[in-house]
Amino acid sequence: VPVQVELPALLMRRLLPLLLALALLPSFGAAAQRPGPARLHREGHWLVDSSGRVVLLHGVNAVWKRPPYAPPATAAGFTAADADWIAAQGFNTVRLGVIFAGVMPHRGVVDPAYLEKVARVVDLLAARKVWVLLDFHQDMYNEKFAGEGFPAWAVHDDGIPTPVNAGFPGNYFQPSTSRAFDNLYANVDGLEDLYAQAWKAVAKRFQRTPYVLGYDVMNEPWPGTQIATCTNPVGCPVFDTQSLQPLYEKVIAAIRSVDRITVGAGKRGPV
């Protein structure tokens, strides 16, 4: 009789911690299985979803190239009706312009209100399962050269004049425009560092936003005065490896410091 009484008690003392652990498993399991934001990742040459299925992207480009560099929530800007229309046409992607001058209108100071204006558009598209590629868009560097992209404080053209407005793409070939790009790649006045800092702020804001496809580091990077090296069948190998790649690596490192998942994208020189 004493043995019959003590054995269950002993078993209970030994089993109690296990039973408690088993009781907690459902809550831990739910936390572990909680889905993260919808994201794509690269496998070989393909972009795939969380189930490993290849995703073919087709869509439109959307950039607001004049201040405030983001659309108003009106019919003249971008609304739910526009997002509905994009999805109804069968598009599943939007390459959405994000303007450096909007992100960092003053040197070293990020404008969170601008990021929220961009986020409003991203959220409308994400709600319709439309992927968004965030594109640091520029054309001819800055308004000084009849373009957009970089803020006025980031224009370092060494005082070279632009005597004639040759429009797009003519102003790319102006010595003043090319010098501004040269100074960016040379990190004059910390321009490259600040460009990467702006990208870090964007990645931090959107790292958990569903349906953010990736980060497009720079639209149509111009080689500056190295354009002469691009007049050959293989493109711009000197510029790509010696000027552009270091910028991309700096930006990607800044992005990866806050977002290690979202795809980063970059283009080679324009030729």
PDB file of C-alpha atoms in Angstrom:
ATOM      1  CA  VAL A   1       0.000   0.000   0.000  1.00  0.00           C
ATOM      2  CA  PRO A   2       2.689   2.602   0.804  1.00  0.00           C
ATOM      3  CA  VAL A   3       4.314   1.949  -2.613  1.00  0.00           C
ATOM      4  CA  GLN A   4       1.004   2.446  -4.414  1.00  0.00           C
ATOM      5  CA  VAL A   5       0.564   5.814  -2.743  1.00  0.00           C
ATOM      6  CA  GLU A   6       4.098   7.145  -3.280  1.00  0.00           C
ATOM      7  CA  LEU A   7       4.553   6.136  -6.955  1.00  0.00           C
ATOM      8  CA  PRO A   8       1.816   8.400  -8.411  1.00  0.00           C
ATOM      9  CA  ALA A   9       3.047  11.251  -6.245  1.00  0.00           C
ATOM     10  CA  LEU A  10       6.586  10.773  -7.529  1.00  0.00           C
ATOM     11  CA  LEU A  11       5.401  10.591 -11.127  1.00  0.00           C
ATOM     12  CA  MET A  12       3.337  13.729 -10.720  1.00  0.00           C
ATOM     13  CA  ARG A  13       6.320  15.606  -9.322  1.00  0.00           C
ATOM     14  CA  ARG A  14       8.399  14.545 -12.333  1.00  0.00           C
ATOM     15  CA  LEU A  15       5.687  15.060 -14.936  1.00  0.00           C
ATOM     16  CA  LEU A  16       4.423  18.416 -13.691  1.00  0.00           C
ATOM     17  CA  PRO A  17       7.167  20.505 -15.392  1.00  0.00           C
ATOM     18  CA  LEU A  18       6.583  18.630 -18.669  1.00  0.00           C
ATOM     19  CA  LEU A  19       2.830  19.141 -18.465  1.00  0.00           C
ATOM     20  CA  LEU A  20       3.296  22.832 -17.819  1.00  0.00           C
ATOM     21  CA  ALA A  21       5.631  23.108 -20.809  1.00  0.00           C
ATOM     22  CA  LEU A  22       3.131  21.296 -23.034  1.00  0.00           C
ATOM     23  CA  ALA A  23       0.376  23.611 -21.863  1.00  0.00           C
ATOM     24  CA  LEU A  24       2.436  26.602 -22.992  1.00  0.00           C
ATOM     25  CA  LEU A  25       3.296  25.187 -26.413  1.00  0.00           C
ATOM     26  CA  PRO A  26       0.201  26.480 -28.281  1.00  0.00           C
ATOM     27  CA  SER A  27       0.941  30.093 -27.382  1.00  0.00           C
ATOM     28  CA  PHE A  28       4.604  29.766 -28.367  1.00  0.00           C
ATOM     29  CA  GLY A  29       3.605  27.987 -31.562  1.00  0.00           C
ATOM     30  CA  ALA A  30       1.165  30.719 -32.482  1.00  0.00           C
ATOM     31  CA  ALA A  31       3.847  33.335 -31.942  1.00  0.00           C
ATOM     32  CA  ALA A  32       6.351  31.392 -34.031  1.00  0.00           C
ATOM     33  CA  GLN A  33       3.863  30.900 -36.869  1.00  0.00           C
ATOM     34  CA  ARG A  34       2.609  34.479 -36.895  1.00  0.00           C
ATOM     35  CA  PRO A  35       3.149  35.583 -40.499  1.00  0.00           C
ATOM     36  CA  GLY A  36       5.469  38.480 -41.214  1.00  0.00           C
ATOM     37  CA  PRO A  37       4.800  41.085 -43.866  1.00  0.00           C
ATOM     38  CA  ALA A  38       4.335  39.789 -47.404  1.00  0.00           C
ATOM     39  CA  ARG A  39       7.784  39.776 -48.996  1.00  0.00           C
ATOM     40  CA  LEU A  40       9.575  38.362 -52.004  1.00  0.00           C
ATOM     41  CA  HIS A  41      13.076  36.949 -51.976  1.00  0.00           C
ATOM     42  CA  ARG A  42      15.545  35.816 -54.597  1.00  0.00           C
ATOM     43  CA  GLU A  43      16.220  32.208 -55.470  1.00  0.00           C
ATOM     44  CA  GLY A  44      18.676  31.947 -58.331  1.00  0.00           C
ATOM     45  CA  HIS A  45      17.421  34.148 -61.166  1.00  0.00           C
ATOM     46  CA  TRP A  46      13.878  34.362 -59.783  1.00  0.00           C
ATOM     47  CA  LEU A  47      11.881  36.305 -57.258  1.00  0.00           C
ATOM     48  CA  VAL A  48       9.733  33.946 -55.206  1.00  0.00           C
ATOM     49  CA  ASP A  49       7.122  34.330 -52.499  1.00  0.00           C
ATOM     50  CA  SER A  50       7.084  32.778 -49.022  1.00  0.00           C
ATOM     51  CA  SER A  51       5.747  29.527 -50.510  1.00  0.00           C
ATOM     52  CA  GLY A  52       8.598  29.295 -53.011  1.00  0.00           C
ATOM     53  CA  ARG A  53       6.443  30.179 -56.017  1.00  0.00           C
ATOM     54  CA  VAL A  54       7.986  32.279 -58.788  1.00  0.00           C
ATOM     55  CA  VAL A  55       6.321  35.708 -59.013  1.00  0.00           C
ATOM     56  CA  LEU A  56       6.257  37.457 -62.393  1.00  0.00           C
ATOM     57  CA  LEU A  57       5.955  41.203 -61.979  1.00  0.00           C
ATOM     58  CA  HIS A  58       4.303  43.562 -64.425  1.00  0.00           C
ATOM     59  CA  GLY A  59       3.169  47.051 -63.647  1.00  0.00           C
ATOM     60  CA  VAL A  60       3.580  50.779 -63.994  1.00  0.00           C
ATOM     61  CA  ASN A  61       5.914  53.580 -62.962  1.00  0.00           C
ATOM     62  CA  ALA A  62       4.528  56.330 -60.706  1.00  0.00           C
ATOM     63  CA  VAL A  63       6.647  59.367 -59.791  1.00  0.00           C
ATOM     64  CA  TRP A  64       5.664  62.824 -58.592  1.00  0.00           C
ATOM     65  CA  LYS A  65       8.571  64.951 -59.753  1.00  0.00           C
ATOM     66  CA  ARG A  66       7.627  68.320 -58.322  1.00  0.00           C
ATOM     67  CA  PRO A  67       7.329  69.458 -54.683  1.00  0.00           C
ATOM     68  CA  PRO A  68       6.075  68.058 -52.400  1.00  0.00           C
ATOM     69  CA  TYR A  69       7.202  64.967 -54.397  1.00  0.00           C
ATOM     70  CA  ALA A  70       4.204  62.900 -53.310  1.00  0.00           C
ATOM     71  CA  PRO A  71       0.598  62.864 -54.529  1.00  0.00           C
ATOM     72  CA  PRO A  72      -2.270  64.473 -52.642  1.00  0.00           C
ATOM     73  CA  ALA A  73      -5.168  62.286 -51.534  1.00  0.00           C
ATOM     74  CA  THR A  74      -7.414  63.785 -54.208  1.00  0.00           C
ATOM     75  CA  ALA A  75      -8.523  62.889 -57.704  1.00  0.00           C
ATOM     76  CA  ALA A  76      -5.614  64.972 -58.982  1.00  0.00           C
ATOM     77  CA  GLY A  77      -3.211  62.845 -56.963  1.00  0.00           C
ATOM     78  CA  PHE A  78      -3.605  59.226 -55.887  1.00  0.00           C
ATOM     79  CA  THR A  79      -6.622  57.667 -54.177  1.00  0.00           C
ATOM     80  CA  ALA A  80      -8.166  54.263 -53.541  1.00  0.00           C
ATOM     81  CA  ALA A  81      -9.869  54.561 -56.936  1.00  0.00           C
ATOM     82  CA  ASP A  82      -6.472  54.749 -58.633  1.00  0.00           C
ATOM     83  CA  ALA A  83      -5.227  51.718 -56.717  1.00  0.00           C
ATOM     84  CA  ASP A  84      -8.415  49.863 -57.692  1.00  0.00           C
ATOM     85  CA  TRP A  85      -7.842  50.735 -61.345  1.00  0.00           C
ATOM     86  CA  ILE A  86      -4.248  49.482 -61.290  1.00  0.00           C
ATOM     87  CA  ALA A  87      -5.309  46.162 -59.771  1.00  0.00           C
ATOM     88  CA  ALA A  88      -8.283  45.848 -62.154  1.00  0.00           C
ATOM     89  CA  GLN A  89      -5.966  46.104 -65.170  1.00  0.00           C
ATOM     90  CA  GLY A  90      -4.100  43.057 -63.936  1.00  0.00           C
ATOM     91  CA  PHE A  91      -0.998  44.938 -62.821  1.00  0.00           C
ATOM     92  CA  ASN A  92       0.692  43.536 -59.730  1.00  0.00           C
ATOM     93  CA  THR A  93       3.552  46.029 -59.352  1.00  0.00           C
ATOM     94  CA  VAL A  94       4.150  49.762 -59.055  1.00  0.00           C
ATOM     95  CA  ARG A  95       7.595  51.316 -59.158  1.00  0.00           C
ATOM     96  CA  LEU A  96       6.960  54.229 -56.833  1.00  0.00           C
ATOM     97  CA  GLY A  97       9.208  57.268 -56.907  1.00  0.00           C
ATOM     98  CA  VAL A  98      10.730  58.406 -53.627  1.00  0.00           C
ATOM     99  CA  ILE A  99      12.591  61.690 -54.014  1.00  0.00           C
ATOM    100  CA  PHE A 100      15.776  62.323 -52.029  1.00  0.00           C
ATOM    101  CA  ALA A 101      14.827  66.015 -51.796  1.00  0.00           C
ATOM    102  CA  GLY A 102      11.595  64.981 -50.076  1.00  0.00           C
ATOM    103  CA  VAL A 103      13.245  62.492 -47.721  1.00  0.00           C
ATOM    104  CA  MET A 104      15.995  64.891 -46.614  1.00  0.00           C
ATOM    105  CA  PRO A 105      15.015  68.447 -47.566  1.00  0.00           C
ATOM    106  CA  HIS A 106      17.651  69.851 -45.216  1.00  0.00           C
ATOM    107  CA  ARG A 107      21.147  68.456 -44.845  1.00  0.00           C
ATOM    108  CA  GLY A 108      21.124  65.491 -42.457  1.00  0.00           C
ATOM    109  CA  VAL A 109      17.462  65.981 -41.451  1.00  0.00           C
ATOM    110  CA  VAL A 110      14.909  63.367 -42.530  1.00  0.00           C
ATOM    111  CA  ASP A 111      11.307  64.511 -42.941  1.00  0.00           C
ATOM    112  CA  PRO A 112       9.035  61.820 -41.407  1.00  0.00           C
ATOM    113  CA  ALA A 113       5.945  63.593 -42.749  1.00  0.00           C
ATOM    114  CA  TYR A 114       7.176  62.980 -46.289  1.00  0.00           C
ATOM    115  CA  LEU A 115       7.702  59.289 -45.571  1.00  0.00           C
ATOM    116  CA  GLU A 116       4.106  59.072 -44.364  1.00  0.00           C
ATOM    117  CA  LYS A 117       2.894  60.618 -47.617  1.00  0.00           C
ATOM    118  CA  VAL A 118       4.733  57.873 -49.477  1.00  0.00           C
ATOM    119  CA  ALA A 119       3.392  55.271 -47.034  1.00  0.00           C
ATOM    120  CA  ARG A 120      -0.175  56.319 -47.775  1.00  0.00           C
ATOM    121  CA  VAL A 121       0.269  55.301 -51.409  1.00  0.00           C
ATOM    122  CA  VAL A 122       2.118  52.107 -50.471  1.00  0.00           C
ATOM    123  CA  ASP A 123      -0.682  51.090 -48.104  1.00  0.00           C
ATOM    124  CA  LEU A 124      -3.367  51.641 -50.754  1.00  0.00           C
ATOM    125  CA  LEU A 125      -1.496  49.400 -53.171  1.00  0.00           C
ATOM    126  CA  ALA A 126      -0.598  46.777 -50.562  1.00  0.00           C
ATOM    127  CA  ALA A 127      -4.252  46.466 -49.592  1.00  0.00           C
ATOM    128  CA  ARG A 128      -4.844  45.273 -53.167  1.00  0.00           C
ATOM    129  CA  LYS A 129      -1.821  42.927 -53.144  1.00  0.00           C
ATOM    130  CA  VAL A 130       0.115  45.132 -55.529  1.00  0.00           C
ATOM    131  CA  TRP A 131       3.876  44.959 -54.965  1.00  0.00           C
ATOM    132  CA  VAL A 132       5.726  48.257 -54.580  1.00  0.00           C
ATOM    133  CA  LEU A 133       9.318  48.922 -55.617  1.00  0.00           C
ATOM    134  CA  LEU A 134      10.549  52.036 -53.822  1.00  0.00           C
ATOM    135  CA  ASP A 135      12.664  53.971 -56.315  1.00  0.00           C
ATOM    136  CA  PHE A 136      15.009  56.824 -55.378  1.00  0.00           C
ATOM    137  CA  HIS A 137      14.147  58.673 -58.544  1.00  0.00           C
ATOM    138  CA  GLN A 138      16.223  61.354 -60.198  1.00  0.00           C
ATOM    139  CA  ASP A 139      16.444  62.957 -63.606  1.00  0.00           C
ATOM    140  CA  MET A 140      19.333  65.350 -64.267  1.00  0.00           C
ATOM    141  CA  TYR A 141      20.099  65.584 -60.550  1.00  0.00           C
ATOM    142  CA  ASN A 142      18.171  68.700 -59.432  1.00  0.00           C
ATOM    143  CA  GLU A 143      15.810  71.479 -60.525  1.00  0.00           C
ATOM    144  CA  LYS A 144      18.859  73.661 -61.173  1.00  0.00           C
ATOM    145  CA  PHE A 145      19.455  71.506 -64.237  1.00  0.00           C
ATOM    146  CA  ALA A 146      15.722  71.258 -65.118  1.00  0.00           C
ATOM    147  CA  GLY A 147      15.448  67.905 -63.365  1.00  0.00           C
ATOM    148  CA  GLU A 148      14.636  66.553 -59.923  1.00  0.00           C
ATOM    149  CA  GLY A 149      15.876  64.150 -57.308  1.00  0.00           C
ATOM    150  CA  PHE A 150      18.659  65.605 -55.211  1.00  0.00           C
ATOM    151  CA  PRO A 151      17.964  68.468 -52.787  1.00  0.00           C
ATOM    152  CA  ALA A 152      19.414  71.915 -53.438  1.00  0.00           C
ATOM    153  CA  TRP A 153      21.895  71.577 -50.560  1.00  0.00           C
ATOM    154  CA  ALA A 154      23.374  68.522 -52.341  1.00  0.00           C
ATOM    155  CA  VAL A 155      24.202  70.409 -55.556  1.00  0.00           C
ATOM    156  CA  HIS A 156      27.973  70.843 -55.780  1.00  0.00           C
ATOM    157  CA  ASP A 157      28.724  71.911 -59.337  1.00  0.00           C
ATOM    158  CA  ASP A 158      31.786  73.995 -58.374  1.00  0.00           C
ATOM    159  CA  GLY A 159      30.138  77.063 -59.833  1.00  0.00           C
ATOM    160  CA  ILE A 160      30.222  75.782 -63.407  1.00  0.00           C
ATOM    161  CA  PRO A 161      27.491  77.622 -65.347  1.00  0.00           C
ATOM    162  CA  THR A 162      24.673  76.079 -67.342  1.00  0.00           C
ATOM    163  CA  PRO A 163      24.383  78.663 -70.131  1.00  0.00           C
ATOM    164  CA  VAL A 164      21.629  76.933 -72.120  1.00  0.00           C
ATOM    165  CA  ASN A 165      18.716  74.801 -70.935  1.00  0.00           C
ATOM    166  CA  ALA A 166      18.939  71.816 -73.269  1.00  0.00           C
ATOM    167  CA  GLY A 167      16.041  70.018 -71.571  1.00  0.00           C
ATOM    168  CA  PHE A 168      15.842  66.265 -71.079  1.00  0.00           C
ATOM    169  CA  PRO A 169      18.106  64.465 -71.680  1.00  0.00           C
ATOM    170  CA  GLY A 170      20.322  67.219 -73.050  1.00  0.00           C
ATOM    171  CA  ASN A 171      21.136  68.732 -69.676  1.00  0.00           C
ATOM    172  CA  TYR A 172      22.801  65.496 -68.623  1.00  0.00           C
ATOM    173  CA  PHE A 173      25.629  66.493 -70.995  1.00  0.00           C
ATOM    174  CA  GLN A 174      26.116  69.912 -69.400  1.00  0.00           C
ATOM    175  CA  PRO A 175      29.495  70.211 -67.625  1.00  0.00           C
ATOM    176  CA  SER A 176      27.706  71.570 -64.555  1.00  0.00           C
ATOM    177  CA  THR A 177      25.382  68.577 -64.276  1.00  0.00           C
ATOM    178  CA  SER A 178      28.218  66.135 -64.793  1.00  0.00           C
ATOM    179  CA  ARG A 179      30.308  67.871 -62.146  1.00  0.00           C
ATOM    180  CA  ALA A 180      27.458  67.527 -59.641  1.00  0.00           C
ATOM    181  CA  PHE A 181      27.399  63.765 -60.274  1.00  0.00           C
ATOM    182  CA  ASP A 182      31.200  63.568 -60.077  1.00  0.00           C
ATOM    183  CA  ASN A 183      31.139  65.201 -56.667  1.00  0.00           C
ATOM    184  CA  LEU A 184      28.440  62.815 -55.464  1.00  0.00           C
ATOM    185  CA  TYR A 185      30.522  59.765 -56.379  1.00  0.00           C
ATOM    186  CA  ALA A 186      33.606  61.399 -54.835  1.00  0.00           C
ATOM    187  CA  ASN A 187      31.615  61.843 -51.598  1.00  0.00           C
ATOM    188  CA  VAL A 188      32.374  65.558 -51.576  1.00  0.00           C
ATOM    189  CA  ASP A 189      30.966  67.126 -48.418  1.00  0.00           C
ATOM    190  CA  GLY A 190      29.773  63.661 -47.341  1.00  0.00           C
ATOM    191  CA  LEU A 191      27.111  63.525 -50.082  1.00  0.00           C
ATOM    192  CA  GLU A 192      27.306  59.763 -50.561  1.00  0.00           C
ATOM    193  CA  ASP A 193      27.124  59.197 -46.819  1.00  0.00           C
ATOM    194  CA  LEU A 194      24.024  61.359 -46.527  1.00  0.00           C
ATOM    195  CA  TYR A 195      22.423  59.606 -49.505  1.00  0.00           C
ATOM    196  CA  ALA A 196      22.935  56.303 -47.694  1.00  0.00           C
ATOM    197  CA  GLN A 197      21.567  57.838 -44.483  1.00  0.00           C
ATOM    198  CA  ALA A 198      18.397  58.876 -46.311  1.00  0.00           C
ATOM    199  CA  TRP A 199      18.001  55.347 -47.674  1.00  0.00           C
ATOM    200  CA  LYS A 200      18.433  53.940 -44.168  1.00  0.00           C
ATOM    201  CA  ALA A 201      15.536  56.112 -42.969  1.00  0.00           C
ATOM    202  CA  VAL A 202      13.336  54.851 -45.813  1.00  0.00           C
ATOM    203  CA  ALA A 203      14.213  51.215 -45.122  1.00  0.00           C
ATOM    204  CA  LYS A 204      13.555  51.649 -41.409  1.00  0.00           C
ATOM    205  CA  ARG A 205      10.113  53.097 -42.135  1.00  0.00           C
ATOM    206  CA  PHE A 206       9.104  50.360 -44.603  1.00  0.00           C
ATOM    207  CA  GLN A 207      10.891  47.290 -43.237  1.00  0.00           C
ATOM    208  CA  ARG A 208       7.648  45.839 -41.866  1.00  0.00           C
ATOM    209  CA  THR A 209       5.279  47.147 -44.534  1.00  0.00           C
ATOM    210  CA  PRO A 210       3.550  44.378 -46.519  1.00  0.00           C
ATOM    211  CA  TYR A 211       4.056  44.138 -50.268  1.00  0.00           C
ATOM    212  CA  VAL A 212       7.178  46.281 -50.379  1.00  0.00           C
ATOM    213  CA  LEU A 213       9.024  44.511 -53.166  1.00  0.00           C
ATOM    214  CA  GLY A 214      12.403  46.164 -52.830  1.00  0.00           C
ATOM    215  CA  TYR A 215      14.597  49.251 -52.826  1.00  0.00           C
ATOM    216  CA  ASP A 216      15.814  50.694 -56.149  1.00  0.00           C
ATOM    217  CA  VAL A 217      18.966  52.591 -55.140  1.00  0.00           C
ATOM    218  CA  MET A 218      19.032  55.179 -57.949  1.00  0.00           C
ATOM    219  CA  ASN A 219      17.139  55.780 -61.155  1.00  0.00           C
ATOM    220  CA  GLU A 220      19.380  56.047 -64.231  1.00  0.00           C
ATOM    221  CA  PRO A 221      22.674  56.901 -62.533  1.00  0.00           C
ATOM    222  CA  TRP A 222      24.614  59.292 -64.755  1.00  0.00           C
ATOM    223  CA  PRO A 223      28.379  58.720 -65.097  1.00  0.00           C
ATOM    224  CA  GLY A 224      29.197  62.419 -64.981  1.00  0.00           C
ATOM    225  CA  THR A 225      32.411  63.282 -66.795  1.00  0.00           C
ATOM    226  CA  GLN A 226      33.115  59.553 -67.160  1.00  0.00           C
ATOM    227  CA  ILE A 227      30.448  59.376 -69.881  1.00  0.00           C
ATOM    228  CA  ALA A 228      33.229  59.220 -72.489  1.00  0.00           C
ATOM    229  CA  THR A 229      34.254  55.804 -71.134  1.00  0.00           C
ATOM    230  CA  CYS A 230      30.767  54.490 -71.881  1.00  0.00           C
ATOM    231  CA  THR A 231      30.990  54.832 -75.662  1.00  0.00           C
ATOM    232  CA  ASN A 232      31.831  51.179 -76.231  1.00  0.00           C
ATOM    233  CA  PRO A 233      29.885  47.934 -76.697  1.00  0.00           C
ATOM    234  CA  VAL A 234      30.341  46.771 -73.083  1.00  0.00           C
ATOM    235  CA  GLY A 235      28.770  49.864 -71.517  1.00  0.00           C
ATOM    236  CA  CYS A 236      30.426  51.688 -68.631  1.00  0.00           C
ATOM    237  CA  PRO A 237      32.739  49.188 -66.918  1.00  0.00           C
ATOM    238  CA  VAL A 238      35.079  51.800 -65.414  1.00  0.00           C
ATOM    239  CA  PHE A 239      32.260  53.899 -64.009  1.00  0.00           C
ATOM    240  CA  ASP A 240      30.252  50.879 -62.869  1.00  0.00           C
ATOM    241  CA  THR A 241      33.112  49.311 -60.912  1.00  0.00           C
ATOM    242  CA  GLN A 242      35.005  52.351 -59.637  1.00  0.00           C
ATOM    243  CA  SER A 243      32.266  54.896 -58.927  1.00  0.00           C
ATOM    244  CA  LEU A 244      28.811  53.358 -58.916  1.00  0.00           C
ATOM    245  CA  GLN A 245      29.509  50.062 -57.159  1.00  0.00           C
ATOM    246  CA  PRO A 246      31.045  51.741 -54.069  1.00  0.00           C
ATOM    247  CA  LEU A 247      27.959  53.948 -53.767  1.00  0.00           C
ATOM    248  CA  TYR A 248      25.664  50.931 -54.070  1.00  0.00           C
ATOM    249  CA  GLU A 249      27.628  49.008 -51.461  1.00  0.00           C
ATOM    250  CA  LYS A 250      27.437  51.925 -49.041  1.00  0.00           C
ATOM    251  CA  VAL A 251      23.693  52.301 -49.530  1.00  0.00           C
ATOM    252  CA  ILE A 252      22.982  48.561 -49.281  1.00  0.00           C
ATOM    253  CA  ALA A 253      25.016  48.394 -46.054  1.00  0.00           C
ATOM    254  CA  ALA A 254      22.921  51.229 -44.612  1.00  0.00           C
ATOM    255  CA  ILE A 255      19.702  49.481 -45.659  1.00  0.00           C
ATOM    256  CA  ARG A 256      20.850  46.135 -44.259  1.00  0.00           C
ATOM    257  CA  SER A 257      21.558  47.752 -40.892  1.00  0.00           C
ATOM    258  CA  VAL A 258      17.791  48.063 -40.411  1.00  0.00           C
ATOM    259  CA  ASP A 259      16.281  45.659 -42.957  1.00  0.00           C
ATOM    260  CA  ARG A 260      18.019  42.390 -43.775  1.00  0.00           C
ATOM    261  CA  ILE A 261      15.169  40.907 -45.810  1.00  0.00           C
ATOM    262  CA  THR A 262      13.841  43.274 -48.490  1.00  0.00           C
ATOM    263  CA  VAL A 263      15.459  43.002 -51.921  1.00  0.00           C
ATOM    264  CA  GLY A 264      17.879  45.744 -52.942  1.00  0.00           C
ATOM    265  CA  ALA A 265      18.221  46.706 -56.615  1.00  0.00           C
ATOM    266  CA  GLY A 266      20.654  48.791 -58.598  1.00  0.00           C
ATOM    267  CA  LYS A 267      21.247  49.771 -62.212  1.00  0.00           C
ATOM    268  CA  ARG A 268      24.444  50.116 -64.164  1.00  0.00           C
ATOM    269  CA  GLY A 269      25.417  53.211 -66.098  1.00  0.00           C
ATOM    270  CA  PRO A 270      22.954  54.518 -68.688  1.00  0.00           C
ATOM    271  CA  VAL A 271      24.614  53.170 -71.830  1.00  0.00           C
TER     272      VAL A 271
END
